[in-house]
mmCIF file of C-alpha atoms in Angstrom:
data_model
loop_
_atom_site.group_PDB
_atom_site.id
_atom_site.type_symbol
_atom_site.label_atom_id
_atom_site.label_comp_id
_atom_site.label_asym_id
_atom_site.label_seq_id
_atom_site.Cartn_x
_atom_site.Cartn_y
_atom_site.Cartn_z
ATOM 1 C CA UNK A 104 -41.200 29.228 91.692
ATOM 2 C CA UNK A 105 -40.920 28.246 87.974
ATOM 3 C CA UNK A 106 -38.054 29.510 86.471
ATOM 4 C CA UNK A 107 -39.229 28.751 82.690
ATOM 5 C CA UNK A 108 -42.690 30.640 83.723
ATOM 6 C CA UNK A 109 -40.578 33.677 85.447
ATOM 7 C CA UNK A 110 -38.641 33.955 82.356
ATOM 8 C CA UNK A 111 -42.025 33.994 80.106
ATOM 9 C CA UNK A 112 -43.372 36.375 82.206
ATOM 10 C CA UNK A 113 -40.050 38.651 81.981
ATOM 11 C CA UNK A 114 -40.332 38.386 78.402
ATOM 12 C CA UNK A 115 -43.977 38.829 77.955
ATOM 13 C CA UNK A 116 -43.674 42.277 80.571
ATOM 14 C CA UNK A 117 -40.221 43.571 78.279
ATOM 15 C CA UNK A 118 -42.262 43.241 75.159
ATOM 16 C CA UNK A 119 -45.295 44.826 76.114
ATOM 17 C CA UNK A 120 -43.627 48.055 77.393
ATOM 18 C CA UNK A 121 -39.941 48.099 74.829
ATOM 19 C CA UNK A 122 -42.409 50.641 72.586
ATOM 20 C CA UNK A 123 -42.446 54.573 72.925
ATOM 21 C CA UNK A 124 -45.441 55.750 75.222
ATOM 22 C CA UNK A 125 -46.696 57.707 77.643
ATOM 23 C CA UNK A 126 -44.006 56.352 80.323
ATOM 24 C CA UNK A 127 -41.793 56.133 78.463
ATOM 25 C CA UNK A 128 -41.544 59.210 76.604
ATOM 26 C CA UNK A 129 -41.469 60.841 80.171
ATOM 27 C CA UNK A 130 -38.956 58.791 81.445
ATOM 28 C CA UNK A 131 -36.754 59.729 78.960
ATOM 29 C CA UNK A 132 -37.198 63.714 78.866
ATOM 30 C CA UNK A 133 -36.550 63.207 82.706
ATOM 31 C CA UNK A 134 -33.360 61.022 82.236
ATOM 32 C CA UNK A 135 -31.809 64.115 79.675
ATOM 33 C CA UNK A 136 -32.545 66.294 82.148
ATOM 34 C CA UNK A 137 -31.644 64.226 85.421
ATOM 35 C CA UNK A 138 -34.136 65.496 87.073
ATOM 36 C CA UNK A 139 -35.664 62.916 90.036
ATOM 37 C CA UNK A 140 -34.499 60.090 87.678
ATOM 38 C CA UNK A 141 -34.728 57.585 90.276
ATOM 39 C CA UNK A 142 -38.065 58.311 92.172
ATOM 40 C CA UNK A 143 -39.780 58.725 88.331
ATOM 41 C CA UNK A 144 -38.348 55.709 87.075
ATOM 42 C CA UNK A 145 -39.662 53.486 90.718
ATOM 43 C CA UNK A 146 -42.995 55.226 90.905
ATOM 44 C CA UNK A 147 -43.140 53.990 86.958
ATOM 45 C CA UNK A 148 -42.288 50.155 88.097
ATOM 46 C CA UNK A 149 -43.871 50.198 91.518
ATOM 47 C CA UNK A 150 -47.298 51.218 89.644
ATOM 48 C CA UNK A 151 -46.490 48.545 87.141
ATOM 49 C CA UNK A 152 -46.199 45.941 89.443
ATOM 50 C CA UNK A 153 -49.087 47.136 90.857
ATOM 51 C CA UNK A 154 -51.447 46.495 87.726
ATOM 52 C CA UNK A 155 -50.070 43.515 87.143
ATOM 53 C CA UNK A 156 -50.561 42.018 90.704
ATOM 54 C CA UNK A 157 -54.287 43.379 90.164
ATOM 55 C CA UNK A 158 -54.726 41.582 86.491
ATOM 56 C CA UNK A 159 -53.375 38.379 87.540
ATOM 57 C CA UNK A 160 -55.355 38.159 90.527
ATOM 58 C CA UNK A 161 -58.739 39.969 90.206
ATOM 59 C CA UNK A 162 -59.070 40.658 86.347
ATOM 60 C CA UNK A 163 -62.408 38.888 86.231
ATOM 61 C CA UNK A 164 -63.706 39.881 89.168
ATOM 62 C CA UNK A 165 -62.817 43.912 88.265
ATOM 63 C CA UNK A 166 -64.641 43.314 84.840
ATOM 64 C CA UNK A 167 -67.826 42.226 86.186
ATOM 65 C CA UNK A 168 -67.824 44.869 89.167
ATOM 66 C CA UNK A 169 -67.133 47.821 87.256
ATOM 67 C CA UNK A 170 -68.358 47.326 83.449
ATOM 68 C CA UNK A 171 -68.361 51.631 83.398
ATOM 69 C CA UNK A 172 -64.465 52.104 84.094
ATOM 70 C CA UNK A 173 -64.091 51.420 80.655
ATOM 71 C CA UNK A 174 -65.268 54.516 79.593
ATOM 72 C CA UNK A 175 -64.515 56.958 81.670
ATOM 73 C CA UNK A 176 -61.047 55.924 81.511
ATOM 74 C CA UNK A 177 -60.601 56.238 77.971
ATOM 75 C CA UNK A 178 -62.321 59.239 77.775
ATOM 76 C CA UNK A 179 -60.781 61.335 80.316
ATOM 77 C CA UNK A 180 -57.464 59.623 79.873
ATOM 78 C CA UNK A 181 -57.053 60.370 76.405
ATOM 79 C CA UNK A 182 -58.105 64.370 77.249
ATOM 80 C CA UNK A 183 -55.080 64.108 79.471
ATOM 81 C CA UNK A 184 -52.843 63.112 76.670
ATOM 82 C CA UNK A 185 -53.733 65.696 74.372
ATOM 83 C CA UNK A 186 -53.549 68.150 76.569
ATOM 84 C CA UNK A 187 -50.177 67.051 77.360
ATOM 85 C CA UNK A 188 -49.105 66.544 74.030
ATOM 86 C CA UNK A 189 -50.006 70.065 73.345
ATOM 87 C CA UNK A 190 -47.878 71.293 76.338
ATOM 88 C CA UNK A 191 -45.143 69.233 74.650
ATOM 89 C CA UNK A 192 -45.376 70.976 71.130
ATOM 90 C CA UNK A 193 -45.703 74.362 72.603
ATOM 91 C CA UNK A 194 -42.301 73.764 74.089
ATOM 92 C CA UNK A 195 -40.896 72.659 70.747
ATOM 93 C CA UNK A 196 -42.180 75.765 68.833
ATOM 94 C CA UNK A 197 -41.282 78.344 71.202
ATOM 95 C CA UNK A 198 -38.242 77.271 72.709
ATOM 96 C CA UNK A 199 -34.564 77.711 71.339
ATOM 97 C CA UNK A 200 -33.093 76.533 75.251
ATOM 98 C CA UNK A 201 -30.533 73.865 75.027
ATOM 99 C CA UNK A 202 -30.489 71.291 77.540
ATOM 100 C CA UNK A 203 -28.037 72.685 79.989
ATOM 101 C CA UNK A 204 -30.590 75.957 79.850
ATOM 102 C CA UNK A 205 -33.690 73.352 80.189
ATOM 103 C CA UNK A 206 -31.956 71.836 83.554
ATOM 104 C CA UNK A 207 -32.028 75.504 85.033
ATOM 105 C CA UNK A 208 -35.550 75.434 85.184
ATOM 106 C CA UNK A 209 -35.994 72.740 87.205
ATOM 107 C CA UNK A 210 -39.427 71.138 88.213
ATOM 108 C CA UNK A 211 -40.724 70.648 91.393
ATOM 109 C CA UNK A 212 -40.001 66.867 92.957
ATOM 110 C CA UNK A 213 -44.292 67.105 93.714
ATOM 111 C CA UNK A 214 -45.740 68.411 90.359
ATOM 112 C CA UNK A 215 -42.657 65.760 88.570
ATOM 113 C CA UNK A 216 -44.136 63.270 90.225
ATOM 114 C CA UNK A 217 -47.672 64.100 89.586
ATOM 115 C CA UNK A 218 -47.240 64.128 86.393
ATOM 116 C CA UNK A 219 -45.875 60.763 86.360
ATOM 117 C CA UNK A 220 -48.271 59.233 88.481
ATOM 118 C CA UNK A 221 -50.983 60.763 85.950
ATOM 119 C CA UNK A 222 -49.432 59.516 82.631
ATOM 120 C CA UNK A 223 -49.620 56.216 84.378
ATOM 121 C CA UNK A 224 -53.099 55.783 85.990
ATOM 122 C CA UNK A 225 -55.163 57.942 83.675
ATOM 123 C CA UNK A 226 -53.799 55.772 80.400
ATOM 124 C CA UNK A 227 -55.899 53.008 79.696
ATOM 125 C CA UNK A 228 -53.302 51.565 77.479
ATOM 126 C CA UNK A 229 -51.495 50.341 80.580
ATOM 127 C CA UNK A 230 -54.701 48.662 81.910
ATOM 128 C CA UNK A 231 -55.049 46.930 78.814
ATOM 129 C CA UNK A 232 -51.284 45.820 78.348
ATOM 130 C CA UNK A 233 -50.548 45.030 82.392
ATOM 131 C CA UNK A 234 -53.538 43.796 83.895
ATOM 132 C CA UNK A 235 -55.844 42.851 81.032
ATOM 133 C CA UNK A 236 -53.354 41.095 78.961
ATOM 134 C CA UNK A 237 -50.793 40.230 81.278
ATOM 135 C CA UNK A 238 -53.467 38.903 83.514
ATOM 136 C CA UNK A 239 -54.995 36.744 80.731
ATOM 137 C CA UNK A 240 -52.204 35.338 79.775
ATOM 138 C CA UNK A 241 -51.227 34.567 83.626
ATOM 139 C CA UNK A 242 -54.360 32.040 83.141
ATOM 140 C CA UNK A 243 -52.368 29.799 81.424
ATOM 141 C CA UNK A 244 -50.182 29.323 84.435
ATOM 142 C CA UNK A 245 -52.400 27.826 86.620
ATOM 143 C CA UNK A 246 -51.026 27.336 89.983
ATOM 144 C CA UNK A 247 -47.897 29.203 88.169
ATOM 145 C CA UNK A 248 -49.558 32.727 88.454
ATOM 146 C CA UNK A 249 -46.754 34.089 90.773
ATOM 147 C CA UNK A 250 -43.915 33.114 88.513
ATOM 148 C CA UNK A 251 -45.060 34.953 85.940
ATOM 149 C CA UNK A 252 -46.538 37.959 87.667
ATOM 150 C CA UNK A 253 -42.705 38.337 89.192
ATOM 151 C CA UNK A 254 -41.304 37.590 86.048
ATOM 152 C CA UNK A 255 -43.519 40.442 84.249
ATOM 153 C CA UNK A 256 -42.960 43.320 87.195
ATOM 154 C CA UNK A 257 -39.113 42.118 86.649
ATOM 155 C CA UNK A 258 -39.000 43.574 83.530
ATOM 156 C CA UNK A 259 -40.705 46.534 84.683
ATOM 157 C CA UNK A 260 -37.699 47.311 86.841
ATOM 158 C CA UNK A 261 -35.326 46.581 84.748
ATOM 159 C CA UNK A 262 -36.913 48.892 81.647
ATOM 160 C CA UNK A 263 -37.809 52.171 83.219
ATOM 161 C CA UNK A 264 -34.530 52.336 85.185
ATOM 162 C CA UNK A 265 -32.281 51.231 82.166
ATOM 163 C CA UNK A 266 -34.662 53.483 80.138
ATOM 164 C CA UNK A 267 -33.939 56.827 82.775
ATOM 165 C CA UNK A 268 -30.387 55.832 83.797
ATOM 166 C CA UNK A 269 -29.432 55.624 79.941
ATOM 167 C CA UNK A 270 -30.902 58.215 79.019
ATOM 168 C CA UNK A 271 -27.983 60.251 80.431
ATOM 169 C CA UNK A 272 -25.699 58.441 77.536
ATOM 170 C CA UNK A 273 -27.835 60.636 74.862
ATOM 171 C CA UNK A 274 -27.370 64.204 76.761
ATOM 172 C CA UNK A 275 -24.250 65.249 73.985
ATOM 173 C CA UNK A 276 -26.935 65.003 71.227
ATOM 174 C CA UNK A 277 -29.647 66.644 73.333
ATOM 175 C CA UNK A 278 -26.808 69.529 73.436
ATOM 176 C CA UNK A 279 -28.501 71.213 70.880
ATOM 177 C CA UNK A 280 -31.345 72.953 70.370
ATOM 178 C CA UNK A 281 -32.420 71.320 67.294
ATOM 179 C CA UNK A 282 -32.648 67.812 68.953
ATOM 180 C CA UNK A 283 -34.486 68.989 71.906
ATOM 181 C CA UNK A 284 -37.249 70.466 70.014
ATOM 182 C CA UNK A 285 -37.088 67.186 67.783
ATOM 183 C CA UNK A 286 -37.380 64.964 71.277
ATOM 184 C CA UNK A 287 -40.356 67.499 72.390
ATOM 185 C CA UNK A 288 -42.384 67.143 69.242
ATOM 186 C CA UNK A 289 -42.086 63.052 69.164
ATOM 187 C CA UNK A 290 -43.586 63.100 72.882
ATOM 188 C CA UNK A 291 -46.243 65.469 71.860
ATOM 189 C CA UNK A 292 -47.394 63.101 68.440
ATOM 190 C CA UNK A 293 -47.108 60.247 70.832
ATOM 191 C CA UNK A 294 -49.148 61.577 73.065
ATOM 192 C CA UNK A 295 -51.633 62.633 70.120
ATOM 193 C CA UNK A 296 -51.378 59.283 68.226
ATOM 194 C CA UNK A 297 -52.298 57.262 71.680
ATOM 195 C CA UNK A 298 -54.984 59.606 72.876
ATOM 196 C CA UNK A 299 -56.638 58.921 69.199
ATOM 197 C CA UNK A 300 -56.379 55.285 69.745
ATOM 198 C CA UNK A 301 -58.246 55.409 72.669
ATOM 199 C CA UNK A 302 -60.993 57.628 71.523
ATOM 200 C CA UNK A 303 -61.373 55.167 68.568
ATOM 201 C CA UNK A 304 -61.696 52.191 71.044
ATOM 202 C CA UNK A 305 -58.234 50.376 69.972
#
């Protein structure tokens, strides 16, 4: 294994997900509440490294197969968004619950993970970002393609679970009211803002 190429890909995988999304946005709301921290922020990486295995081994291939995934992807991903996003701003209008009244009404380990698992798959943004440009960028590598594909899912690990886990250093701010409803109307415009990307094609 190249080390310089594992290191690229580390970088390359850190950079693409560092910015507020779908996962992350999630990840985060579950980290204040630490609420199945652990099994959200693994089923975030594990379906990471997933998507990044497929890009740097079968992105052509996938491309010329499937030509109408494109669409219906975007389409029904970004109705998934705004529906969640809506959900999200709902919460921040009509609730006055701080966070120790939020962890009371705890979520089911199933629909949690659902959830999850949805924000994940059904966002084309994190086809595009781990196995269309993470796998075109593995092309560079030839022969090297495994460096950097470990390198990339690396940073996957290390993000979401620094992301959840640290979340819990932010939980005195979230004490309030005012900063819940605050954290609950940035997931649902991030939801909004990303869903409108992808209905615009970007």
């Amino acid at each position: 294994m190249s080390f310089s190429i594992y290191v690229t890909g580390l970088m390359m995988g850190l950079s693409l997900i560092v910015a507020i999304g779908a996962q992350n946005a999630f990840i985060l709301r579950q980290g204040l509440r630490n609420e199945h921290v652990f099994m959200v922020c693994l089923a975030c990486a594990l379906s990471d490294a997933a998507l990044i295995l497929l890009g740097v081994t079968s992105l052509q291939q996938i491309a010329r197969l499937l030509p109408w995934l494109d669409p219906v992807m975007r389409y029904g991903g970004a109705a998934f968004l705004a529906w969640y996003g809506a959900k999200s701003l709902y919460s921040a209008l009509r609730s006055s619950a701080t966070l120790a009244a939020l962890e009371a009404k705890t979520t089911s380990f199933r629909q949690t993970l659902a959830t999850c698992l949805a924000l994940t798959w059904l966002n084309p943004h994190v086809y595009l970002d781990t196995v269309v440009l993470l796998g075109t960028i593995s092309t560079r590598y030839p022969g090297q393609q495994a460096s950097f594909a470990a390198g990339a899912m690396t940073g996957s690990f290390l993000f979401f679970f620094a992301l959840g886990y640290g979340a819990t250093r932010l939980r005195p701010i979230f004490s309030r009211p005012s900063s819940w409803r605050m954290l609950e109307t940035l997931v649902a415009f991030t939801m909004w803002i990303i869903a409108f990307k992808l209905l615009g094609g970007m």
